[in-house]
């Protein structure tokens, strides 16, 4: 927009031109009028003579009057113009002086000719006439030269940033160079300076903060900081990835930012579906994303990663997560190592408890053997009295069954196996196990127990046996001086909301097991520490202090609760609550499994103990089976090669001289991969399964020794339920 004083000046020039033109037109008009239009005929002789005599004077007079009129008018306009120019100049000066920016004008050589203000340490006299470069930081001279050169070449405004000389203090300015034109040429340069020191300091602080953030993010051990974006279109992006990505995953931050799939493709295939679903759930509910997954690295290594991030919805609809990825592999290894140590600790504690029971168990076994020996001798002496001999034999058989049951309980208790949980009949487990505990109790100890039948829980029977034996052995110790009684009660109870809240349990039905004695009891201080690891009230060498701490841990892991009440001289009571479950009714199934006689099927029996081989043969033949005997694995393979098309089932002991039972089975599978195989052993079924897996042999059934006529018949019936003899009995 054109300035007011420029408009006035143009009007003043145009008025002068009009005066000249008016005078010229008037003069020409007067000459034409006087010379050509005035004649004696038109105006008369007298006027013609007078006009001819005074025409020049009249022209001068009229022209002077006209000139005076116009000059007077122009003088008024000139005064008005001067007023406007003066006013605008004052306004311009006032504006320039009061703008927050510094403004100065230079000639084409960058010498300062005008400046509205200067730095506090300088005056205008110190600045006017000096060169711009004297007041600029030497490091910025080249930037200023390039800006001036560009402004002179293009005639357009040019922007740059520069700082004060170091002697004048820290300050930064954004500078605009505006070329000033006169007669179409650049005569001066105007510099407009805006103080950007605060902005520069903020930018420096931001850069320093960002550098510090990147440094921290890049040096946290085993942790990668990242930003993850799910676009509105369903695409994934990573705007920021710390440098730890290369150390953890072998992917540089630049590669991850350019293509996020370089990281996502490392997620373990088995974890990928759950991984992506967790992201979708976090995006859907805008909830914190916390997930643990495996990553496959280039070298074939698999590491565990735990991720945590917080989502935020952006204005464009994208969702941004800010979070971290932590290498949790060591934690998993430590957890596995800790679990292994806990297993070893529990097993060691079981061995300690078993050592306490060893004397009682040995005493019980001696009694069993004594009963069996005496019963067999009496049966032999009364061989001619069948009824009386049969009674002795039945007593020996019953005692043998009790010993067999006790052996299996000991093996179950001692087994160092994975903690496998399943539903089991707690009432039966307590009843069976109490038989073994009673055998180990001191003679002065009395047992009283009331067991509610058919109460079932979900857990591990071996660990529950460990709970019972620890509580009872503690009671034995409390009663060893004066004797006394141990009361064991099992019943179902309902835990109310109030009690459940106070105990940290869920409301519902629980099995309540109470083990109490009337021994010497404990002080309040001892009660408060009774479940602490390695705390024991026993003398040195008589206990490790692990028993009750293990009991407490096992019960809590089963979702239960244990309480202890004790007073000196009043005995001790342990109250255990365990959640009840419903067991399926298996009575119908068991009735269907009653063994039925065989139908002449041929069975190969492999057993190195000759007496046992003869007894098994007699038992099988009595059931209606045909038996082929083999005392070694080598002989069994020879028999099978000769009569393999006749044999329909193989029963073998695992501990054979030369070739083990599993090795025999592996060879038999090569000859006939469909032949049913039954493996017998004194080991537990779980150990046999593990050994068969290591040997890569498929076994159809495991039959722990000692087994009964009933168990053997049920096993064969289960494996050969619909078999008809493939070959007639010879």
XYZ file of C-alpha atoms in Angstrom:
730
model
C 0.000 0.000 0.000
C 1.370 3.468 -0.988
C 2.243 5.765 1.951
C 0.273 9.059 2.501
C 3.289 11.306 2.010
C 4.000 9.645 -1.339
C 0.442 10.361 -2.496
C 0.727 14.034 -1.430
C 4.020 14.467 -3.228
C 2.614 13.039 -6.417
C -0.420 15.416 -6.142
C 1.956 18.375 -5.676
C 3.893 17.544 -8.858
C 0.712 17.059 -10.842
C -0.618 20.506 -9.710
C 2.561 22.206 -11.020
C 2.113 20.540 -14.346
C -1.474 21.768 -14.476
C -0.395 25.417 -13.821
C 2.029 25.310 -16.709
C -0.508 23.748 -19.009
C -3.191 26.268 -18.047
C -0.911 29.258 -18.704
C 0.156 27.833 -22.022
C -3.417 27.168 -23.105
C -4.508 30.650 -21.949
C -1.651 32.352 -23.849
C -2.361 30.440 -27.042
C -6.094 31.157 -26.635
C -5.497 34.880 -26.130
C -3.278 35.189 -29.210
C -5.840 33.385 -31.316
C -8.617 35.593 -29.894
C -6.714 38.839 -30.387
C -5.270 38.105 -33.831
C -8.037 36.214 -35.531
C -11.321 36.654 -33.723
C -11.322 40.434 -32.957
C -12.064 42.534 -36.134
C -13.544 45.983 -36.627
C -16.611 44.383 -38.032
C -17.221 42.038 -35.076
C -16.374 44.281 -32.056
C -16.320 47.762 -33.572
C -13.425 50.002 -34.619
C -12.895 51.601 -31.190
C -12.599 48.287 -29.295
C -10.437 46.863 -32.015
C -8.068 49.877 -31.791
C -8.007 49.677 -27.982
C -7.412 45.958 -27.963
C -4.697 46.229 -30.560
C -2.983 48.891 -28.441
C -3.275 47.107 -25.010
C -3.517 43.413 -25.923
C -0.020 42.564 -24.718
C -0.595 44.246 -21.405
C -3.899 42.521 -21.006
C -2.218 39.194 -21.716
C 0.429 39.881 -19.071
C -2.194 41.005 -16.535
C -4.490 38.054 -17.015
C -1.593 35.614 -17.078
C -0.209 37.107 -13.859
C -3.580 36.846 -12.171
C -3.935 33.260 -13.277
C -0.409 32.430 -12.192
C -0.952 34.110 -8.829
C -4.119 32.116 -8.274
C -2.442 28.835 -9.058
C 0.742 29.646 -7.136
C -1.322 30.549 -4.076
C -3.223 27.326 -4.382
C -0.034 25.307 -4.755
C 1.567 27.023 -1.818
C -1.317 25.928 0.375
C -0.986 22.417 -0.955
C 2.765 22.548 -0.389
C 2.252 23.530 3.229
C -0.249 20.723 3.596
C 2.230 18.295 2.050
C 4.972 19.491 4.369
C 2.637 18.949 7.301
C 1.767 15.453 6.144
C 5.411 14.597 5.577
C 6.416 15.936 8.944
C 3.571 14.131 10.671
C 4.294 10.845 8.907
C 7.986 11.208 9.600
C 7.271 11.659 13.312
C 4.901 8.709 13.262
C 7.418 6.562 11.412
C 10.160 7.559 13.812
C 7.912 6.903 16.786
C 6.932 3.510 15.408
C 10.516 2.533 14.617
C 11.663 3.681 18.023
C 8.964 1.743 19.842
C 8.956 -1.547 17.948
C 10.392 -4.365 20.109
C 12.860 -5.214 17.390
C 16.078 -3.472 16.480
C 15.990 -1.869 13.040
C 18.897 -0.376 11.181
C 19.621 0.729 7.644
C 22.906 0.299 5.798
C 24.333 1.293 2.490
C 25.281 -1.325 -0.040
C 28.602 -1.881 1.706
C 26.829 -2.779 4.954
C 27.790 0.467 6.720
C 25.100 1.497 9.197
C 23.377 4.794 8.344
C 20.395 4.605 10.691
C 19.420 2.602 13.762
C 16.406 2.839 16.060
C 18.203 1.445 19.122
C 21.298 -0.503 20.018
C 22.665 -2.735 22.744
C 22.809 -1.306 26.305
C 26.588 -1.184 26.265
C 26.615 0.912 23.045
C 25.252 4.283 21.976
C 23.954 5.266 18.556
C 27.107 7.306 17.996
C 29.121 4.144 18.569
C 27.142 2.384 15.876
C 26.277 4.865 13.104
C 28.862 4.750 10.366
C 30.363 1.429 11.397
C 30.091 -1.834 9.497
C 27.545 -4.511 10.352
C 30.244 -7.195 10.638
C 31.822 -5.374 13.570
C 28.756 -6.278 15.644
C 28.348 -9.915 14.560
C 29.933 -13.092 15.868
C 32.877 -14.071 13.605
C 31.358 -17.542 13.231
C 28.309 -15.947 11.554
C 30.139 -13.663 9.102
C 29.822 -16.066 6.214
C 26.086 -16.515 6.855
C 25.583 -12.697 6.840
C 27.600 -12.239 3.649
C 25.565 -14.901 1.895
C 22.303 -13.271 3.053
C 23.357 -9.759 1.885
C 24.536 -11.158 -1.422
C 21.229 -12.948 -1.965
C 19.190 -9.830 -1.069
C 21.157 -7.705 -3.577
C 20.851 -10.331 -6.293
C 17.145 -11.137 -5.881
C 15.787 -7.863 -4.460
C 13.643 -9.922 -2.092
C 13.668 -10.256 1.699
C 16.232 -12.695 3.098
C 16.174 -14.365 6.529
C 19.005 -15.681 8.672
C 19.925 -16.233 12.322
C 23.045 -14.949 14.028
C 24.457 -14.326 17.470
C 26.113 -11.425 19.301
C 29.863 -11.133 19.487
C 31.134 -13.062 22.490
C 32.152 -9.820 24.247
C 28.558 -8.497 24.182
C 27.002 -11.422 26.050
C 24.956 -14.350 24.821
C 22.121 -13.299 22.499
C 20.600 -14.667 19.324
C 18.617 -12.801 16.664
C 16.433 -13.722 13.735
C 17.283 -11.161 11.021
C 15.305 -10.098 7.942
C 17.127 -8.090 5.275
C 14.762 -5.881 3.261
C 16.215 -4.166 0.134
C 15.179 -0.463 -0.184
C 14.608 0.814 -3.730
C 14.887 4.293 -5.230
C 14.309 4.934 -8.932
C 14.080 1.182 -9.489
C 17.464 0.495 -7.929
C 18.545 -0.798 -4.527
C 20.091 2.059 -2.609
C 19.942 0.754 0.949
C 19.345 -2.371 3.028
C 17.067 -2.439 6.051
C 17.819 -5.001 8.799
C 15.018 -6.081 11.165
C 16.290 -7.991 14.225
C 14.067 -10.147 16.492
C 15.523 -11.402 19.785
C 15.255 -15.217 19.812
C 17.596 -15.861 22.740
C 14.881 -17.485 24.863
C 13.801 -19.670 21.968
C 17.406 -20.692 21.321
C 17.911 -21.522 24.972
C 14.704 -23.553 24.957
C 15.846 -25.357 21.807
C 19.247 -26.002 23.363
C 17.582 -27.260 26.529
C 15.262 -29.434 24.454
C 18.197 -30.842 22.491
C 20.099 -31.436 25.710
C 17.051 -33.096 27.276
C 16.510 -35.218 24.185
C 20.182 -36.172 24.129
C 20.006 -37.051 27.819
C 16.821 -39.043 27.222
C 18.391 -40.899 24.312
C 21.507 -41.532 26.369
C 19.475 -42.913 29.268
C 17.207 -44.924 26.958
C 20.204 -46.355 25.142
C 22.134 -47.362 28.251
C 19.495 -49.089 30.383
C 20.711 -52.692 30.504
C 18.532 -55.257 28.726
C 15.819 -52.687 27.978
C 14.664 -51.075 24.744
C 12.576 -47.875 24.830
C 10.206 -47.424 21.921
C 7.151 -45.736 20.433
C 4.688 -47.935 18.588
C 1.839 -46.660 16.398
C -1.258 -48.445 15.121
C -2.626 -46.274 12.316
C -6.319 -45.817 11.604
C -5.738 -47.953 8.509
C -4.412 -50.865 10.580
C -0.689 -50.446 9.803
C 2.130 -50.614 12.361
C 4.898 -48.008 12.703
C 7.692 -47.284 15.169
C 8.522 -43.533 15.291
C 11.216 -44.029 17.928
C 13.436 -46.974 18.861
C 16.393 -46.734 21.238
C 19.789 -48.035 20.212
C 19.377 -51.094 22.473
C 17.338 -52.680 19.681
C 20.545 -53.769 17.964
C 22.023 -55.267 21.126
C 18.814 -57.110 22.012
C 17.482 -58.125 18.574
C 20.238 -57.441 16.025
C 18.065 -54.759 14.372
C 19.238 -51.137 14.192
C 16.835 -48.325 15.171
C 16.909 -47.042 11.590
C 15.864 -50.449 10.237
C 13.029 -50.741 12.772
C 11.761 -47.235 12.034
C 11.891 -47.812 8.300
C 10.176 -51.217 8.433
C 8.592 -52.367 11.688
C 8.344 -55.930 10.344
C 12.093 -56.350 10.920
C 11.207 -56.553 14.624
C 7.725 -58.088 14.494
C 8.905 -61.033 12.380
C 11.152 -62.127 15.276
C 8.180 -63.028 17.516
C 8.103 -66.786 18.111
C 5.517 -68.434 15.796
C 3.829 -70.137 18.755
C 3.406 -66.772 20.516
C 2.486 -64.630 17.490
C -1.302 -65.044 17.630
C -1.543 -64.186 21.336
C 0.963 -61.334 20.833
C -1.116 -59.594 18.151
C -4.330 -60.262 20.069
C -2.868 -58.528 23.128
C -2.156 -55.424 21.005
C -5.704 -55.489 19.621
C -7.162 -55.783 23.142
C -5.051 -52.875 24.388
C -6.175 -50.734 21.436
C -9.826 -51.698 21.882
C -9.995 -50.911 25.604
C -7.187 -48.290 25.664
C -5.652 -50.285 28.498
C -2.006 -50.698 29.436
C -0.302 -53.280 27.249
C 1.631 -55.793 29.359
C 2.681 -59.007 27.667
C 5.481 -61.565 27.791
C 6.524 -63.490 24.712
C 9.445 -65.246 23.059
C 11.687 -63.904 20.301
C 13.730 -65.975 17.853
C 17.116 -64.419 17.078
C 19.240 -64.968 13.986
C 21.633 -67.380 15.705
C 18.816 -69.714 16.643
C 18.631 -68.475 20.216
C 15.262 -67.911 21.838
C 14.913 -65.161 24.435
C 12.006 -64.047 26.603
C 10.803 -60.448 26.290
C 8.442 -58.628 28.651
C 6.766 -55.542 27.197
C 4.858 -52.747 28.936
C 3.424 -49.603 27.336
C 0.639 -47.049 27.705
C -1.646 -46.232 24.744
C -2.795 -42.736 23.714
C -5.155 -41.826 20.887
C -3.843 -39.119 18.549
C -5.938 -36.444 16.815
C -5.732 -38.240 13.457
C -7.196 -41.440 14.942
C -3.875 -43.299 15.295
C -2.998 -44.993 18.601
C 0.466 -44.369 20.039
C 2.093 -46.612 22.677
C 5.056 -45.368 24.713
C 6.801 -48.236 26.439
C 9.741 -50.512 27.045
C 10.797 -54.040 26.126
C 12.840 -55.874 28.760
C 14.906 -59.014 28.267
C 13.429 -61.349 30.889
C 15.362 -64.454 29.808
C 17.517 -64.413 32.924
C 14.410 -64.079 35.075
C 12.930 -67.190 33.443
C 16.187 -69.067 33.952
C 16.345 -67.903 37.569
C 12.709 -68.926 38.062
C 13.385 -72.387 36.628
C 16.488 -72.679 38.806
C 14.501 -71.533 41.849
C 11.759 -74.056 41.127
C 14.381 -76.767 40.801
C 15.907 -75.740 44.124
C 12.460 -75.731 45.700
C 11.883 -79.251 44.382
C 15.226 -80.346 45.800
C 14.406 -78.632 49.087
C 11.039 -80.350 49.316
C 12.576 -83.681 48.389
C 15.320 -83.217 50.985
C 12.681 -82.379 53.552
C 10.744 -85.499 52.550
C 13.866 -87.552 53.058
C 14.321 -85.973 56.472
C 10.754 -86.871 57.378
C 11.176 -90.361 55.949
C 14.288 -90.835 58.050
C 12.158 -90.066 61.088
C 9.677 -92.717 59.956
C 12.250 -95.343 58.991
C 12.357 -97.054 62.379
C 8.587 -97.364 62.592
C 8.327 -98.586 59.008
C 11.000 -101.249 59.635
C 9.125 -102.340 62.760
C 5.881 -102.589 60.805
C 7.524 -104.636 58.044
C 9.028 -107.025 60.546
C 5.551 -107.529 61.946
C 4.165 -108.137 58.434
C 6.882 -110.706 57.690
C 6.354 -112.366 61.050
C 2.597 -112.705 60.385
C 3.181 -114.065 56.880
C 5.852 -116.540 58.071
C 3.813 -117.824 60.961
C 0.632 -118.051 58.844
C 2.384 -120.084 56.143
C 4.008 -122.409 58.709
C 0.676 -122.984 60.431
C -1.020 -123.582 57.064
C 1.682 -126.143 56.251
C 1.195 -127.876 59.601
C -2.573 -128.001 59.070
C -2.474 -129.086 55.442
C -4.771 -131.963 56.269
C -7.287 -129.496 57.728
C -8.271 -127.461 54.615
C -10.576 -125.005 56.390
C -8.037 -124.062 59.046
C -5.156 -123.946 56.512
C -7.225 -121.662 54.285
C -7.701 -119.215 57.152
C -3.951 -119.019 57.707
C -3.358 -118.512 53.974
C -5.958 -115.750 53.769
C -4.309 -114.021 56.743
C -0.903 -114.222 55.000
C -2.410 -112.848 51.782
C -4.092 -109.935 53.619
C -0.874 -109.083 55.462
C 1.051 -109.215 52.184
C -1.463 -106.773 50.676
C -0.918 -104.398 53.618
C 2.835 -104.542 53.062
C 2.391 -103.954 49.324
C 0.207 -100.940 50.014
C 2.747 -99.524 52.470
C 5.565 -99.935 49.931
C 3.599 -98.032 47.296
C 2.904 -95.222 49.743
C 6.595 -94.920 50.586
C 7.561 -94.910 46.903
C 4.923 -92.279 46.158
C 6.122 -90.149 49.052
C 9.806 -90.440 48.113
C 9.344 -89.917 44.364
C 11.145 -86.765 43.139
C 8.760 -85.977 40.295
C 7.122 -82.972 38.683
C 4.297 -81.554 40.766
C 1.324 -82.880 38.805
C -2.058 -81.940 40.178
C -5.348 -83.726 39.740
C -8.515 -84.400 41.672
C -8.212 -87.145 44.314
C -10.148 -88.526 47.261
C -8.706 -86.736 50.281
C -10.555 -88.956 52.740
C -9.057 -92.149 51.302
C -5.606 -90.578 51.067
C -5.659 -89.671 54.777
C -7.013 -93.055 55.818
C -4.350 -94.937 53.841
C -1.519 -92.745 54.960
C -2.472 -92.916 58.617
C -1.689 -96.645 58.536
C 1.944 -95.819 57.800
C 2.061 -92.954 60.315
C 0.621 -95.132 63.098
C 3.416 -97.621 62.535
C 6.033 -94.951 63.237
C 4.401 -93.417 66.304
C 6.025 -93.897 69.728
C 4.373 -96.606 71.834
C 3.016 -93.986 74.257
C 1.151 -92.121 71.509
C -2.570 -92.652 70.974
C -4.349 -91.870 67.695
C -7.920 -90.639 67.469
C -9.337 -89.708 64.115
C -12.653 -88.978 62.483
C -12.623 -88.882 58.690
C -15.678 -87.757 56.719
C -15.822 -89.961 53.605
C -15.647 -88.923 49.944
C -14.137 -85.448 50.365
C -12.077 -84.584 47.302
C -9.619 -81.798 46.494
C -7.566 -80.754 43.485
C -3.849 -81.029 44.108
C -0.836 -83.310 44.413
C -1.201 -86.366 46.648
C 2.542 -86.657 47.296
C 2.677 -83.091 48.578
C -0.364 -83.748 50.755
C 1.321 -86.832 52.235
C 4.246 -84.548 53.002
C 1.912 -82.178 54.894
C 0.543 -85.026 57.025
C 3.879 -86.567 57.860
C 5.369 -83.201 58.891
C 2.457 -82.326 61.149
C 2.440 -85.787 62.745
C 6.196 -85.978 63.297
C 6.018 -82.557 64.983
C 3.330 -83.959 67.261
C 5.509 -87.034 67.963
C 8.285 -84.709 69.110
C 5.901 -82.737 71.328
C 4.664 -85.981 72.972
C 7.935 -87.873 73.240
C 8.567 -87.060 76.913
C 5.208 -87.918 78.534
C 3.208 -89.400 75.679
C -0.296 -88.337 74.819
C -2.796 -88.341 71.991
C -2.989 -87.036 68.446
C -6.436 -86.173 67.145
C -7.049 -85.948 63.412
C -10.401 -84.707 62.099
C -11.494 -84.204 58.500
C -14.844 -82.653 57.653
C -16.481 -80.336 55.132
C -17.174 -76.737 56.141
C -18.598 -73.653 54.447
C -16.438 -70.519 54.593
C -18.507 -67.343 54.966
C -17.788 -64.070 53.210
C -16.430 -62.483 56.378
C -14.090 -65.375 57.195
C -12.993 -65.711 53.550
C -12.039 -62.026 53.470
C -10.052 -62.282 56.701
C -8.206 -65.430 55.527
C -7.665 -64.300 51.931
C -9.771 -67.137 50.517
C -12.735 -67.415 48.173
C -16.163 -68.069 49.609
C -17.336 -71.675 49.234
C -17.020 -75.268 50.475
C -13.722 -76.386 52.001
C -12.233 -79.512 53.521
C -11.210 -78.755 57.103
C -8.335 -80.878 58.405
C -7.456 -80.486 62.081
C -4.331 -82.097 63.540
C -3.920 -81.478 67.267
C -1.957 -82.922 70.147
C -1.927 -82.447 73.910
C 1.828 -82.012 74.105
C 3.964 -79.313 75.659
C 2.789 -76.531 73.310
C 4.646 -73.373 72.239
C 5.145 -69.791 73.374
C 3.536 -66.887 71.397
C 6.970 -65.970 70.020
C 7.444 -69.503 68.703
C 3.954 -69.518 67.192
C 4.691 -66.278 65.327
C 7.820 -67.798 63.754
C 6.661 -71.376 63.311
C 6.400 -71.124 59.487
C 9.716 -69.268 58.982
C 12.258 -71.269 56.938
C 15.034 -72.877 59.018
C 13.331 -71.968 62.288
C 13.023 -74.939 64.635
C 12.393 -75.533 68.322
C 14.325 -78.807 68.198
C 17.934 -79.119 69.387
C 20.783 -78.832 66.884
C 21.025 -81.948 64.741
C 17.400 -83.010 65.265
C 15.700 -80.847 62.653
C 16.352 -78.430 59.785
C 13.386 -76.140 60.352
C 12.159 -76.754 56.811
C 9.110 -78.917 57.533
C 6.452 -76.372 58.475
C 7.714 -73.748 55.998
C 7.247 -76.329 53.233
C 3.811 -77.205 54.620
C 2.790 -73.534 54.561
C 4.010 -73.082 50.976
C 2.264 -76.229 49.704
C -1.065 -75.308 51.305
C -0.973 -71.769 49.916
C -0.132 -73.131 46.453
C -3.253 -75.322 46.709
C -5.424 -72.252 47.346
C -5.815 -73.108 51.012
C -4.980 -71.690 54.420
C -3.277 -72.991 57.572
C -3.721 -71.698 61.118
C -1.875 -72.664 64.282
C -2.970 -72.276 67.889
C -0.782 -73.279 70.804
C -0.192 -72.555 74.465
C 2.504 -73.834 76.784
C 1.283 -76.995 78.469
C -1.972 -76.997 76.468
C -0.823 -78.617 73.215
C -0.893 -77.435 69.612
C -3.583 -77.405 66.938
C -3.099 -77.002 63.189
C -6.220 -76.160 61.147
C -6.011 -76.529 57.373
C -8.631 -75.403 54.829
C -8.509 -76.733 51.256
C -11.102 -76.068 48.481
C -13.381 -79.030 47.794
C -14.048 -80.418 44.315
C -16.505 -83.030 43.040
C -15.104 -86.388 41.908
C -16.938 -88.341 39.177
C -18.678 -91.555 40.259
C -16.490 -94.459 39.058
C -18.353 -97.288 40.764
C -20.160 -98.270 37.543
C -16.924 -98.202 35.603
C -15.156 -100.311 38.233
C -17.926 -102.897 38.171
C -17.555 -103.199 34.433
C -13.812 -103.825 34.850
C -14.245 -106.994 36.915
C -11.904 -109.486 35.273
C -13.372 -112.267 33.160
C -11.643 -115.509 32.220
C -9.433 -115.589 29.150
C -10.394 -117.432 25.972
C -7.195 -119.187 25.158
C -5.105 -116.194 24.022
C -1.355 -116.891 23.826
C 0.733 -114.744 26.168
C 4.529 -114.490 26.195
C 5.799 -113.929 29.786
C 9.408 -112.739 30.278
C 10.768 -112.931 33.853
C 14.272 -113.753 35.107
C 13.109 -114.805 38.615
C 12.197 -118.468 38.068
C 9.828 -118.788 41.053
C 7.990 -115.641 40.002
C 7.877 -116.834 36.375
C 6.262 -120.106 37.474
C 3.762 -118.299 39.670
C 2.764 -115.840 36.909
C 2.386 -118.755 34.498
C 0.146 -120.644 36.896
C -1.928 -117.531 37.554
C -2.417 -116.804 33.812
C -3.212 -120.424 32.983
C -5.738 -120.416 35.798
C -7.412 -117.446 34.128
C -7.758 -119.308 30.844
C -4.709 -118.034 28.945
C -2.004 -120.040 27.154
C 1.479 -119.073 28.351
C 4.907 -119.203 26.693
C 7.732 -118.614 29.197
C 11.100 -116.893 28.658
C 13.690 -116.217 31.383
C 15.835 -113.724 29.389
C 15.270 -111.072 26.769
C 17.436 -112.899 24.231
C 15.416 -116.091 24.607
C 12.169 -114.108 24.325
C 13.242 -112.637 20.976
C 14.092 -116.115 19.692
C 10.696 -117.443 20.785
C 8.879 -114.500 19.182
C 10.687 -115.013 15.881
C 9.576 -118.648 15.897
C 6.013 -118.230 17.214
C 5.318 -114.540 16.611
C 2.211 -115.193 14.515
C 0.694 -117.112 17.462
C 1.538 -114.697 20.324
C -1.133 -112.071 21.023
C 0.325 -110.255 24.071
C 3.705 -109.894 25.792
C 4.290 -109.336 29.537
C 7.863 -108.532 30.566
C 9.755 -107.437 33.625
C 11.914 -104.361 32.957
C 14.974 -105.507 34.953
C 16.289 -108.423 32.885
C 19.879 -109.655 32.632
C 21.629 -108.572 29.454
C 18.755 -106.969 27.578
C 16.222 -104.891 29.527
C 12.497 -105.249 29.056
C 12.257 -101.933 27.187
C 15.017 -102.996 24.795
C 13.127 -106.263 24.166
C 9.953 -104.267 23.461
C 11.816 -102.048 20.994
C 12.908 -105.134 19.029
C 9.433 -106.660 19.216
C 7.933 -103.468 17.803
C 10.147 -103.903 14.759
C 8.760 -107.397 14.228
C 5.130 -106.537 15.016
C 4.232 -102.931 15.676
C 0.663 -103.820 16.784
C 1.456 -106.452 19.430
C 0.157 -105.339 22.904
C 3.017 -104.897 25.415
C 2.750 -104.843 29.239
C 5.749 -103.784 31.325
C 6.080 -104.829 34.993
C 8.498 -103.303 37.484
C 9.003 -102.384 41.103
C 9.317 -98.748 40.026
C 6.371 -96.388 39.854
C 4.401 -95.852 36.669
C 5.763 -92.322 36.137
C 9.373 -93.515 36.227
C 8.528 -96.293 33.756
C 6.885 -93.804 31.401
C 9.948 -91.573 31.483
C 12.256 -94.510 30.770
C 10.070 -95.683 27.883
C 10.099 -92.198 26.385
C 13.884 -92.069 26.602
C 14.059 -95.501 24.955
C 11.528 -94.403 22.277
C 9.307 -97.412 22.990
C 5.513 -97.400 23.047
C 4.190 -99.455 25.989
C 0.476 -100.248 26.170
C 0.259 -100.718 29.935
C 2.453 -100.453 33.051
C 1.883 -102.941 35.876
C 3.757 -102.055 39.093
C 5.019 -104.922 41.273
C 3.768 -106.508 43.404
C 0.470 -106.990 41.608
C -2.495 -109.175 42.497
C -4.483 -111.771 40.599
C -7.265 -109.146 40.263
C -4.964 -106.433 38.861
C -3.365 -108.827 36.371
C -6.761 -110.026 35.155
C -8.086 -106.462 34.779
C -4.999 -105.473 32.810
C -5.355 -108.310 30.311
C -9.089 -107.717 30.014
C -8.476 -104.003 29.319
C -5.922 -104.736 26.603
C -7.697 -107.754 25.096
C -11.381 -107.001 25.657
C -12.714 -108.428 22.398
C -9.926 -110.790 21.408
C -10.759 -114.309 20.405
C -8.007 -116.877 20.365
C -6.159 -116.539 17.102
C -5.106 -120.180 17.336
C -6.820 -123.104 19.007
C -5.342 -124.529 22.165
C -3.136 -127.496 21.224
